Every structure is written in C-alpha cells, then in structure tokens.
Short mmCIF file of C-alpha atoms and ligand atoms in Angstrom, two decimals:
data_model
loop_
_atom_site.label_atom_id
_atom_site.label_comp_id
_atom_site.label_asym_id
_atom_site.label_seq_id
_atom_site.Cartn_x
_atom_site.Cartn_y
_atom_site.Cartn_z
CA MET A 245 0.00 0.00 0.00
CA SER A 246 1.21 3.50 -0.66
CA LYS A 247 1.79 5.87 2.22
CA GLU A 248 -1.37 7.82 1.38
CA THR A 249 -3.69 4.84 1.63
CA ARG A 250 -2.44 3.19 4.80
CA HIS A 251 -5.13 1.43 6.80
CA ALA A 252 -5.53 0.85 10.54
CA GLU A 253 -7.83 -1.49 12.42
CA VAL A 254 -8.46 -0.13 15.91
CA VAL A 255 -9.98 -2.40 18.56
CA GLY A 256 -12.11 -0.64 21.21
CA ALA A 257 -13.95 2.70 21.11
CA GLY A 258 -12.83 3.91 24.54
CA PHE A 259 -10.83 7.09 25.09
CA ALA A 260 -7.60 5.50 23.76
CA GLY A 261 -9.07 3.94 20.60
CA LEU A 262 -11.06 7.02 19.66
CA THR A 263 -8.04 9.30 20.12
CA ALA A 264 -5.67 7.14 18.07
CA ALA A 265 -8.25 6.64 15.32
CA THR A 266 -9.00 10.35 15.09
CA VAL A 267 -5.33 11.30 14.71
CA LEU A 268 -4.76 8.62 12.07
CA GLY A 269 -7.88 9.72 10.18
CA GLN A 270 -6.74 13.32 10.28
CA LYS A 271 -3.37 12.23 8.88
CA GLY A 272 -4.96 10.56 5.88
CA TRP A 273 -5.26 6.93 6.94
CA THR A 274 -8.39 4.89 6.44
CA VAL A 275 -9.44 3.67 9.89
CA THR A 276 -12.01 1.22 11.21
CA ILE A 277 -12.80 1.01 14.92
CA HIS A 278 -14.38 -2.17 16.27
CA GLU A 279 -16.49 -1.76 19.40
CA LYS A 280 -17.90 -4.93 20.90
CA SER A 281 -20.80 -3.16 22.66
CA ALA A 282 -24.06 -2.66 20.84
CA GLU A 283 -23.81 1.10 21.29
CA LEU A 284 -21.09 3.68 21.67
CA ARG A 285 -21.01 4.63 25.33
CA PRO A 286 -18.39 5.11 28.00
CA LEU A 287 -17.90 2.98 31.09
CA GLY A 288 -17.96 4.78 34.41
CA ALA A 289 -19.19 8.11 35.64
CA GLY A 290 -16.97 11.19 35.89
CA ILE A 291 -13.38 12.02 35.16
CA VAL A 292 -10.64 14.57 35.78
CA LEU A 293 -8.32 15.48 32.92
CA TRP A 294 -5.06 17.40 33.17
CA ASN A 295 -2.76 19.27 30.83
CA ASN A 296 -1.52 16.13 29.02
CA SER A 297 -4.93 15.01 27.74
CA LEU A 298 -6.29 18.56 27.39
CA GLN A 299 -3.43 19.32 24.97
CA VAL A 300 -4.37 16.19 23.01
CA LEU A 301 -7.99 17.35 22.80
CA LYS A 302 -6.80 20.72 21.51
CA ALA A 303 -4.54 19.09 18.92
CA ILE A 304 -7.37 16.96 17.53
CA GLY A 305 -9.85 19.86 17.55
CA ALA A 306 -12.15 18.44 20.23
CA TYR A 307 -11.40 20.85 23.08
CA ASP A 308 -13.84 23.61 22.13
CA ALA A 309 -16.77 21.19 22.21
CA LEU A 310 -15.73 19.87 25.61
CA GLU A 311 -15.02 23.18 27.33
CA PRO A 312 -18.67 24.24 27.87
CA ARG A 313 -19.52 20.71 29.03
CA SER A 314 -16.84 20.63 31.75
CA MET A 315 -15.55 22.83 34.57
CA VAL A 316 -12.47 23.85 36.52
CA PRO A 317 -13.15 23.44 40.26
CA PRO A 318 -11.52 26.31 42.23
CA PHE A 319 -9.63 23.96 44.60
CA TYR A 320 -8.75 20.30 45.01
CA GLU A 321 -9.48 19.95 48.70
CA THR A 322 -8.57 17.02 50.91
CA ARG A 323 -10.36 16.37 54.19
CA SER A 324 -9.59 13.88 56.91
CA GLN A 325 -12.49 13.11 59.28
CA ASN A 326 -14.15 16.16 57.67
CA MET A 327 -11.25 18.51 58.64
CA THR A 328 -9.60 20.27 55.69
CA VAL A 329 -5.94 19.23 55.43
CA SER A 330 -5.11 20.85 52.06
CA LYS A 331 -6.52 22.94 49.24
CA GLU A 332 -4.46 22.66 46.07
CA THR A 333 -4.54 24.69 42.83
CA PHE A 334 -1.52 23.16 41.00
CA ASP A 335 0.03 26.59 40.28
CA GLY A 336 -2.21 27.20 37.29
CA LEU A 337 -1.65 23.81 35.64
CA PRO A 338 -4.66 23.22 33.36
CA TRP A 339 -7.13 20.61 34.60
CA ARG A 340 -10.88 20.07 34.19
CA SER A 341 -13.62 17.79 35.49
CA MET A 342 -16.48 16.38 33.40
CA THR A 343 -18.75 13.41 32.94
CA ARG A 344 -17.33 10.52 30.97
CA LYS A 345 -20.35 10.83 28.72
CA ALA A 346 -19.32 14.36 27.69
CA LEU A 347 -15.73 13.32 26.94
CA HIS A 348 -16.82 10.23 25.05
CA GLU A 349 -19.32 12.15 22.92
CA VAL A 350 -16.81 14.79 21.83
CA LEU A 351 -14.29 12.06 20.93
CA VAL A 352 -16.87 10.12 18.90
CA GLU A 353 -17.73 13.35 17.09
CA ALA A 354 -14.05 14.06 16.37
CA ALA A 355 -13.50 10.52 15.07
CA ALA A 356 -16.54 10.72 12.78
CA LYS A 357 -15.37 14.09 11.46
CA ALA A 358 -11.94 12.58 10.71
CA GLY A 359 -13.64 9.98 8.51
CA VAL A 360 -13.18 7.05 10.91
CA GLU A 361 -15.53 4.13 10.33
CA LEU A 362 -17.11 3.11 13.66
CA LYS A 363 -18.51 -0.41 13.87
CA VAL A 364 -20.54 -1.41 16.92
CA ASP A 365 -21.43 -4.99 17.84
CA SER A 366 -18.07 -5.86 16.35
CA GLU A 367 -15.97 -7.93 18.72
CA VAL A 368 -12.37 -8.75 17.88
CA VAL A 369 -11.32 -12.16 19.20
CA THR A 370 -7.70 -12.43 18.05
CA ALA A 371 -5.00 -10.32 16.46
CA ASP A 372 -1.86 -11.27 14.58
CA PRO A 373 1.47 -9.39 14.81
CA SER A 374 1.76 -9.44 11.00
CA GLY A 375 -1.26 -7.10 10.83
CA SER A 376 -4.69 -8.68 11.04
CA VAL A 377 -7.65 -9.05 13.35
CA THR A 378 -10.27 -11.78 13.48
CA LEU A 379 -13.79 -10.83 14.46
CA ALA A 380 -16.25 -12.94 16.45
CA SER A 381 -18.16 -13.32 13.17
CA GLY A 382 -15.11 -15.12 11.70
CA GLU A 383 -14.20 -12.27 9.34
CA VAL A 384 -10.46 -11.63 9.06
CA ARG A 385 -9.35 -8.08 8.29
CA SER A 386 -5.83 -6.95 7.49
CA ALA A 387 -4.19 -3.62 8.08
CA ASP A 388 -0.87 -1.81 8.02
CA LEU A 389 -1.36 -1.13 11.73
CA VAL A 390 -3.49 -2.83 14.41
CA ILE A 391 -4.18 -0.95 17.65
CA GLY A 392 -5.35 -2.90 20.69
CA ALA A 393 -7.25 -0.28 22.69
CA ASP A 394 -9.63 -2.85 24.12
CA GLY A 395 -9.20 -2.13 27.81
CA VAL A 396 -8.00 -4.03 30.83
CA LEU A 397 -9.36 -7.41 29.60
CA SER A 398 -7.80 -6.95 26.13
CA LYS A 399 -8.24 -9.84 23.71
CA VAL A 400 -5.73 -8.33 21.31
CA ARG A 401 -3.14 -8.55 24.10
CA ASP A 402 -4.11 -11.96 25.41
CA SER A 403 -4.51 -13.62 21.99
CA ILE A 404 -0.96 -12.60 21.08
CA GLY A 405 0.37 -13.60 24.49
CA PHE A 406 2.07 -10.43 25.71
CA GLU A 407 3.75 -11.14 29.06
CA GLN A 408 2.39 -9.16 31.99
CA THR A 409 2.32 -8.87 35.75
CA ARG A 410 -1.01 -8.02 37.30
CA THR A 411 -1.41 -6.64 40.82
CA LYS A 412 -4.73 -6.17 42.58
CA SER A 413 -5.13 -3.61 45.35
CA ARG A 414 -6.96 -3.93 48.66
CA ASP A 415 -9.39 -1.09 47.89
CA GLY A 416 -12.00 -0.49 45.25
CA ILE A 417 -14.63 2.04 44.37
CA THR A 418 -18.22 2.62 43.24
CA ARG A 419 -18.57 5.56 40.84
CA LEU A 420 -21.83 7.38 40.25
CA ILE A 421 -23.29 10.55 38.73
CA VAL A 422 -25.86 12.27 40.96
CA PRO A 423 -27.58 15.69 40.93
CA ARG A 424 -25.46 18.50 42.47
CA ASN A 425 -28.11 19.30 45.14
CA LYS A 426 -25.90 22.22 46.25
CA GLU A 427 -28.70 24.04 48.06
CA LEU A 428 -29.47 20.93 50.13
CA LEU A 429 -25.81 20.55 51.13
CA GLY A 430 -25.94 23.89 52.94
CA PRO A 431 -23.23 26.55 53.07
CA GLY A 432 -19.80 25.48 51.83
CA GLU A 433 -17.38 25.51 48.91
CA TRP A 434 -19.31 22.92 46.95
CA ASP A 435 -17.63 23.74 43.61
CA ASN A 436 -14.36 22.29 44.90
CA VAL A 437 -13.24 18.75 44.31
CA ILE A 438 -13.37 17.41 47.86
CA ASP A 439 -11.69 14.17 48.83
CA PHE A 440 -13.34 13.08 52.12
CA TRP A 441 -11.26 10.42 53.93
CA ASN A 442 -12.39 8.64 57.07
CA PHE A 443 -10.22 6.09 58.85
CA GLU A 444 -12.38 6.03 62.00
CA PRO A 445 -14.54 4.15 62.81
CA ARG A 446 -13.74 2.43 59.49
CA VAL A 447 -11.94 3.09 56.20
CA LEU A 448 -14.41 4.80 53.87
CA ARG A 449 -13.86 7.65 51.46
CA VAL A 450 -16.06 9.87 49.30
CA LEU A 451 -14.40 11.66 46.39
CA TYR A 452 -16.69 14.55 45.44
CA VAL A 453 -16.13 15.91 41.89
CA PRO A 454 -18.50 18.53 40.43
CA CYS A 455 -18.65 18.08 36.62
CA ASN A 456 -20.93 20.98 35.59
CA ASP A 457 -23.83 23.00 37.05
CA ASP A 458 -26.11 19.99 37.28
CA GLU A 459 -24.02 16.84 37.60
CA LEU A 460 -21.79 15.60 40.38
CA TYR A 461 -19.41 12.64 40.14
CA ILE A 462 -18.97 10.74 43.39
CA ALA A 463 -16.59 7.86 43.93
CA LEU A 464 -17.20 5.84 47.09
CA MET A 465 -14.13 3.90 48.20
CA SER A 466 -14.00 1.00 50.59
CA PRO A 467 -11.75 -2.00 51.13
CA VAL A 468 -12.58 -4.97 48.88
CA ASP A 469 -13.19 -7.12 51.97
CA ASP A 470 -15.67 -4.65 53.53
CA LYS A 471 -18.90 -6.30 52.38
CA GLU A 472 -21.14 -3.43 53.55
CA GLY A 473 -18.89 -0.67 52.23
CA SER A 474 -18.54 -2.27 48.80
CA ALA A 475 -22.19 -3.32 48.39
CA VAL A 476 -24.13 -2.04 45.34
CA PRO A 477 -26.51 -0.32 45.33
CA ILE A 478 -24.67 1.46 48.15
CA ASN A 479 -25.72 0.73 51.73
CA LEU A 480 -27.23 4.12 52.54
CA ASP A 481 -27.24 3.62 56.31
CA VAL A 482 -23.52 2.88 56.43
CA TRP A 483 -22.53 5.78 54.18
CA VAL A 484 -24.80 8.36 55.88
CA GLU A 485 -23.64 7.25 59.31
CA ASN A 486 -20.05 7.95 58.26
CA PHE A 487 -20.72 11.08 56.15
CA PRO A 488 -23.91 12.64 57.63
CA HIS A 489 -23.26 16.05 55.97
CA LEU A 490 -23.34 14.32 52.53
CA GLU A 491 -26.80 12.82 52.93
CA PRO A 492 -28.34 14.99 50.12
CA ILE A 493 -26.04 13.38 47.56
CA LEU A 494 -25.81 9.92 49.09
CA THR A 495 -29.59 9.48 49.04
CA PRO A 496 -29.87 9.75 45.22
CA ALA A 497 -26.70 7.64 44.90
CA ALA A 498 -28.44 4.77 46.69
CA ARG A 499 -31.14 4.72 44.00
CA ILE A 500 -28.62 3.86 41.26
CA HIS A 501 -27.40 0.29 40.95
CA GLY A 502 -23.77 1.15 40.20
CA ARG A 503 -20.77 -1.15 40.07
CA TYR A 504 -17.92 -1.69 42.53
CA ASP A 505 -14.50 -2.02 40.83
CA GLY A 506 -11.30 -3.22 42.46
CA TYR A 507 -8.10 -1.40 41.51
CA GLN A 508 -5.58 -3.16 39.33
CA THR A 509 -2.12 -2.47 37.89
CA ASN A 510 -0.95 -4.30 34.75
CA VAL A 511 2.65 -3.96 33.64
CA LEU A 512 3.58 -5.53 30.30
CA ASP A 513 7.03 -6.55 29.12
CA ASN A 514 6.27 -4.90 25.76
CA TRP A 515 3.47 -2.82 24.32
CA THR A 516 4.13 -3.78 20.68
CA ASN A 517 4.64 -6.92 18.63
CA GLY A 518 5.10 -6.59 14.87
CA VAL A 519 2.59 -4.04 13.63
CA VAL A 520 0.28 -4.50 16.63
CA ALA A 521 0.49 -1.82 19.32
CA LEU A 522 -1.39 -1.81 22.62
CA VAL A 523 -2.45 1.47 24.20
CA GLY A 524 -4.53 2.56 27.18
CA ASP A 525 -5.69 0.11 29.84
CA SER A 526 -4.80 -2.90 27.65
CA ALA A 527 -1.14 -1.84 27.95
CA HIS A 528 -0.90 0.05 31.24
CA ALA A 529 -3.97 -0.19 33.51
CA MET A 530 -3.31 1.71 36.71
CA CYS A 531 -4.84 2.61 40.06
CA PRO A 532 -6.96 5.78 39.88
CA ALA A 533 -5.25 7.78 42.64
CA LEU A 534 -3.53 10.32 40.35
CA ALA A 535 -6.50 10.41 37.93
CA GLN A 536 -4.20 9.62 35.02
CA GLY A 537 -5.49 6.39 33.45
CA ALA A 538 -7.35 8.14 30.67
CA GLY A 539 -4.73 10.89 30.47
CA CYS A 540 -1.98 8.35 29.77
CA ALA A 541 -4.30 6.46 27.43
CA MET A 542 -5.04 9.55 25.33
CA GLY A 543 -1.47 10.88 25.42
CA ASN A 544 0.01 7.56 24.34
CA ALA A 545 -2.70 7.07 21.71
CA TYR A 546 -1.82 10.46 20.26
CA THR A 547 1.95 9.85 20.10
CA LEU A 548 1.40 6.31 18.77
CA ALA A 549 -0.67 7.64 15.86
CA VAL A 550 1.90 10.36 15.16
CA ALA A 551 4.75 7.81 15.22
CA ALA A 552 2.90 5.49 12.83
CA SER A 553 2.06 8.35 10.49
CA THR A 554 5.61 9.62 10.28
CA SER A 555 7.01 6.12 9.74
CA THR A 556 8.29 5.73 6.22
CA GLY A 557 10.07 2.43 6.49
CA ASP A 558 9.95 -0.24 9.14
CA LEU A 559 6.71 0.41 11.07
CA ALA A 560 7.37 -2.37 13.60
CA ALA A 561 10.72 -0.78 14.52
CA ASP A 562 9.14 2.66 14.74
CA LEU A 563 6.51 1.29 17.12
CA VAL A 564 9.31 -0.04 19.33
CA SER A 565 10.83 3.48 19.35
CA TRP A 566 7.44 4.96 20.24
CA GLU A 567 7.19 2.63 23.21
CA ALA A 568 10.71 3.54 24.34
CA GLN A 569 9.79 7.22 24.19
CA GLU A 570 6.62 6.94 26.33
CA ARG A 571 7.42 4.00 28.54
CA GLY A 572 9.32 5.70 31.38
CA ILE A 573 6.80 8.39 32.16
CA THR A 574 3.88 5.94 32.01
CA ASP A 575 5.66 3.36 34.19
CA ARG A 576 6.39 6.03 36.79
CA CYS A 577 2.77 7.17 36.79
CA GLN A 578 1.59 3.58 37.27
CA SER A 579 3.92 2.95 40.18
CA ARG A 580 3.10 6.26 41.90
CA SER A 581 -0.62 5.55 41.52
CA ALA A 582 -0.14 2.05 42.96
CA TYR A 583 1.84 3.50 45.87
CA PHE A 584 -0.99 5.90 46.77
CA ALA A 585 -3.56 3.13 46.48
CA GLU A 586 -1.47 0.86 48.69
CA THR A 587 -0.65 3.43 51.40
CA ARG A 588 -3.90 5.47 51.26
CA SER A 589 -1.56 8.39 51.87
CA MET A 590 -3.58 10.80 49.71
CA ALA A 591 -5.57 11.31 52.92
CA LYS A 592 -2.65 13.43 54.18
CA GLY A 593 -3.29 16.06 51.49
CA ASN A 594 -0.77 18.09 49.48
CA GLN A 595 -0.08 14.98 47.42
CA PHE A 596 0.16 16.76 44.07
CA THR A 597 3.85 17.67 44.16
CA THR A 598 5.69 18.49 40.94
CA GLU A 599 6.98 14.92 40.90
CA MET A 600 3.48 13.46 41.29
CA LEU A 601 2.20 15.78 38.55
CA GLU A 602 4.89 14.71 36.06
CA THR A 603 2.41 13.01 33.74
CA ALA A 604 -0.22 15.71 34.19
CA ILE A 605 2.28 18.41 33.14
CA TYR A 606 3.65 16.45 30.17
CA ASP A 607 2.56 17.65 26.73
CA PRO A 608 2.41 14.70 24.30
CA THR A 609 1.66 17.04 21.41
CA ALA A 610 4.97 18.87 21.83
CA ARG A 611 6.86 15.75 20.70
CA GLY A 612 5.95 16.40 17.09
P1 LIG B 763 -11.62 1.38 28.00
O1 LIG B 763 -12.24 2.65 28.45
O2 LIG B 763 -11.78 0.18 28.84
O3 LIG B 763 -12.20 1.09 26.54
C1 LIG B 763 -12.06 -0.14 25.91
C2 LIG B 763 -13.15 -0.27 24.87
O4 LIG B 763 -12.91 -1.44 24.12
C3 LIG B 763 -14.55 -0.43 25.48
O5 LIG B 763 -15.45 0.40 24.79
C4 LIG B 763 -14.86 -1.91 25.29
O6 LIG B 763 -16.24 -2.18 25.16
C5 LIG B 763 -14.11 -2.20 24.00
N1 LIG B 763 -13.69 -3.60 23.84
C6 LIG B 763 -13.16 -4.41 24.79
N2 LIG B 763 -12.84 -5.61 24.28
C7 LIG B 763 -13.17 -5.55 22.95
C8 LIG B 763 -13.04 -6.48 21.88
N3 LIG B 763 -12.53 -7.70 22.08
N4 LIG B 763 -13.46 -6.11 20.64
C9 LIG B 763 -13.96 -4.85 20.44
N5 LIG B 763 -14.10 -3.94 21.43
C10 LIG B 763 -13.69 -4.28 22.66
N6 LIG B 763 -8.47 8.21 34.36
C11 LIG B 763 -8.29 9.54 34.30
O7 LIG B 763 -7.52 10.02 33.46
N7 LIG B 763 -8.93 10.39 35.16
C12 LIG B 763 -9.77 9.92 36.11
O8 LIG B 763 -10.37 10.71 36.83
C13 LIG B 763 -9.97 8.51 36.23
N8 LIG B 763 -10.76 7.97 37.18
C14 LIG B 763 -10.86 6.61 37.27
C15 LIG B 763 -11.59 6.03 38.31
C16 LIG B 763 -11.66 4.64 38.46
C17 LIG B 763 -12.41 4.06 39.62
C18 LIG B 763 -11.02 3.80 37.53
C19 LIG B 763 -11.10 2.29 37.68
C20 LIG B 763 -10.30 4.35 36.48
C21 LIG B 763 -10.19 5.74 36.37
N9 LIG B 763 -9.45 6.33 35.35
C22 LIG B 763 -9.29 7.68 35.30
C23 LIG B 763 -8.82 5.47 34.34
C24 LIG B 763 -9.55 5.48 33.01
O9 LIG B 763 -10.92 5.23 33.18
C25 LIG B 763 -9.02 4.42 32.08
O10 LIG B 763 -7.64 4.39 32.16
C26 LIG B 763 -9.45 4.70 30.64
O11 LIG B 763 -10.85 4.72 30.52
C27 LIG B 763 -8.86 3.67 29.70
O12 LIG B 763 -9.32 3.88 28.40
P2 LIG B 763 -9.16 2.77 27.30
O13 LIG B 763 -9.70 3.38 26.07
O14 LIG B 763 -7.80 2.23 27.30
O15 LIG B 763 -10.06 1.54 27.78
N1 LIG B 764 -9.11 10.84 41.28
C1 LIG B 764 -10.21 10.54 40.59
C2 LIG B 764 -10.87 9.34 40.81
O1 LIG B 764 -11.98 9.04 40.12
C3 LIG B 764 -10.38 8.45 41.79
C4 LIG B 764 -9.21 8.80 42.47
C5 LIG B 764 -8.62 10.00 42.20
C6 LIG B 764 -10.74 11.51 39.60
C7 LIG B 764 -11.10 7.22 42.11
O2 LIG B 764 -12.06 6.88 41.27
O3 LIG B 764 -7.78 8.45 44.27
O4 LIG B 764 -8.86 6.77 43.62
C8 LIG B 764 -8.59 7.94 43.51
#
C-alpha cells in the first residue's frame, strides 16, 4: 500500500481507541474502529483530565466542544475526618472535570469528522502481529497497523500472548453521577473537588467531583473485603452514618445500581509486537489515585498515531521506538498511583507535588 492509503484497524472505542483513530484519520489513513458493545457509550461516571490530555484534545480539535460541558473546580481539597488538610490549585496547571459521557461524545464526534468508520457490535477475538484481526463473526481483516485499545481485559493482548504482571489492590470504588443538590448541602465551597477520607470508625472515602452545574461525580471507596462498604446499590445507612453532611447526595446515589470495581495495575514486558500496538488500559492499567489512566491512554494514543504516520520504512521498529519514548513516564505514573492506592496516603493532602504531577504536566503534542 502507498503511504497515502495506509489502513488501521483499531480495537475498542474507549478514550484510547477514539483518540488514536481520530489522529490517524486526520493524517490521511483509512481507519475502522471495532467496538464490541451494541452502542457507543463510556464505562464509568466522571473524570478529571489534566494538561496532558487537554493538549491532546486541543490538537485533535475536540477541546472547544468539551469546554462548555466541563468545569475547573476552584480547589482540590482534601479532608480527613471532615477537617480540611489541604486545598491545592496546582500553580495554574490546566485541569478540568467532566462526565465521561461528555468526553466520550466529543471524541466520537471528532472521530466521525476525521472519517473514521465506527462499527458497533463488532468484537475482535484475536489479532496477529503481522497485521490482522479476526472478528467474532469469523471475518479476518488486514491492516498496516493494528491498535489494541480494548481495555483491561484486552483480547488483542491476550490472543498474542504479551507477558504481563497483574497486581490487585486492597481497595476499590463505586462511581456514580448524581444531581449537584448544592442548596441541600448547605453553606460550603461545593464547587471544589473534595476528597473526604475517614479512617475512624472504618476506612471509607467519598471523592466529590463537580462536573458541571447539574451533575456531580462521586466515587465511594472501601476495602474490597468490607462487604457493607462495597455493596451495590450502596448501603445508605452505612454511608450516611459515616458522612452525615453528605446525605443529600448519598440518598440519590443509593437509588442507582452502580458497580464496585477493584483497583488493578498491569505492567507488560512490551506494548508492541510486529505491527500490533497496545495502548490505554490494555497496555498500562493503573490505580486511579492520580486520575491519570485516561490521560496516559489519550497521550500515548496520540503519540502512537503520530509515530505510525511519520514512519516511512519499518513500522514495527518505529513502534518499538514509540514505546521507548513513552514508557518511562507511564511506568512512573503507574507505580506512583499504585503506591498511593497501597498506602492510602492521599488522605494526608498536598499529594500533588511536581513529581506526582509529572504526567499531568507532560505535553504529548509537543513531541511532534
Ligand atoms: P476502556 O475505556 O476500557 O475502553 C475499551 C473499549 O474497548 C470499550 O469500549 C470496550 O467495550 C471495547 N472492547 C473491549 N474488548 C473488545 C473487543 N474484544 N473487541 C472490540 N471492542 C472491545 N483516568 C483519568 O484520566 N482520570 C480519572 O479521573 C480517572 N478515574 C478513574 C476512576 C476509576 C475508579 C477507575 C477504575 C479508572 C479511572 N481512570 C481515570 C482510568 C480510566 O478510566 C481508564 O484508564 C481509561 O478509561 C482507559 O481507556 P481505554 O480506552 O484504554 O479503555
Ligand atoms: N481521582 C479521581 C478518581 O476518580 C479516583 C481517584 C482520584 C478523579 C477514584 O475513582 O484516588 O482513587 C482515587
């Protein structure tokens, strides 16, 4: 195939797959995304993005659509037993909060505009390093580049047999979108992100993230082995007993079924094999503490697509170079996130030091 007509098969229409596909489409590739679900929709509830992914959204022309659908909370506040221990502003570093639905919709729009073909109900069951995917229907499709952006349970990864170590953490979380109900919460700085940690009488935490005027993202953390704390729908009595001042938002939360997810860290020996590259949670799933899973996914998806597009010779070798370029910063982000999950030390506040913000500050679009 000539350079102008290169073709990519992208597996998974999450934040990583949509970003990579959009960049490739904008650079003149033909691209097909396979999404196994029957409809295009995001998993989860709300999200915080930082400079790294916001720069990617600007570079692909999706930022302007997202801006009015997201917000910048004035402070990132941490409380321990409801006492404020820190209020951080990150020295002007760009960050925003939003629903996952808003982010997903602007990415789908950007992909469609870039000419990407989006196929739903299209599950990929295996991939081959020489450049093909096999669908559940039996159809085999070849491509110059295959991207496995199919999440933490990646079939692209597992069918090829990438080596990995997988570590589960002792905590997990239920994530929900509820109405803001600001007036019912009473006086207070309810536009802040507020990370409420309780260690007494038991370990429970509410991460409060306003996403816009109407919607609030709450993440309710408890140890995996706390049956009451991790129950879904949430056990309203337990949560209100521990966070009585949050009753106006916990009550609607208890009406949603929700899902409790344990944290997990996957570290792979390699992210590429032949012309198959893994990106996002399939390659580097991480604990959520630094709110960088999607940020790393979108940043790496962007640089992967740029590397593939500028490759004029040996694409497999250029993918290896791409991995070498991004690997260190992603590995460090994963291990810092795992450290915070393990120690629960975010409860101390002031956790967002320059070192901990390394990935957030990074600009993947400045690499060319
Ligand atoms: P996914 O979002 O998992 O997308 C994979 C897609 O592939 C899905 O649509 C799936 O249906 C599809 N798929 C799977 N298998 C197949 C197949 N075989 N064939 C076809 N399609 C397939 N990150 C942040 O940056 N900020 C945050 O605030 C944040 N909060 C988080 C909170 C929690 C509790 C957790 C667990 C994670 C959080 N993250 C956050 C991390 C972030 O959600 C993920 O890192 C990110 O969504 C990964 O995107 P992805 O595209 O790689 O994978
Ligand atoms: N930040 C965000 C988040 O959703 C979580 C964490 C931090 C935005 C959990 O879901 O510390 O676990 C965290």
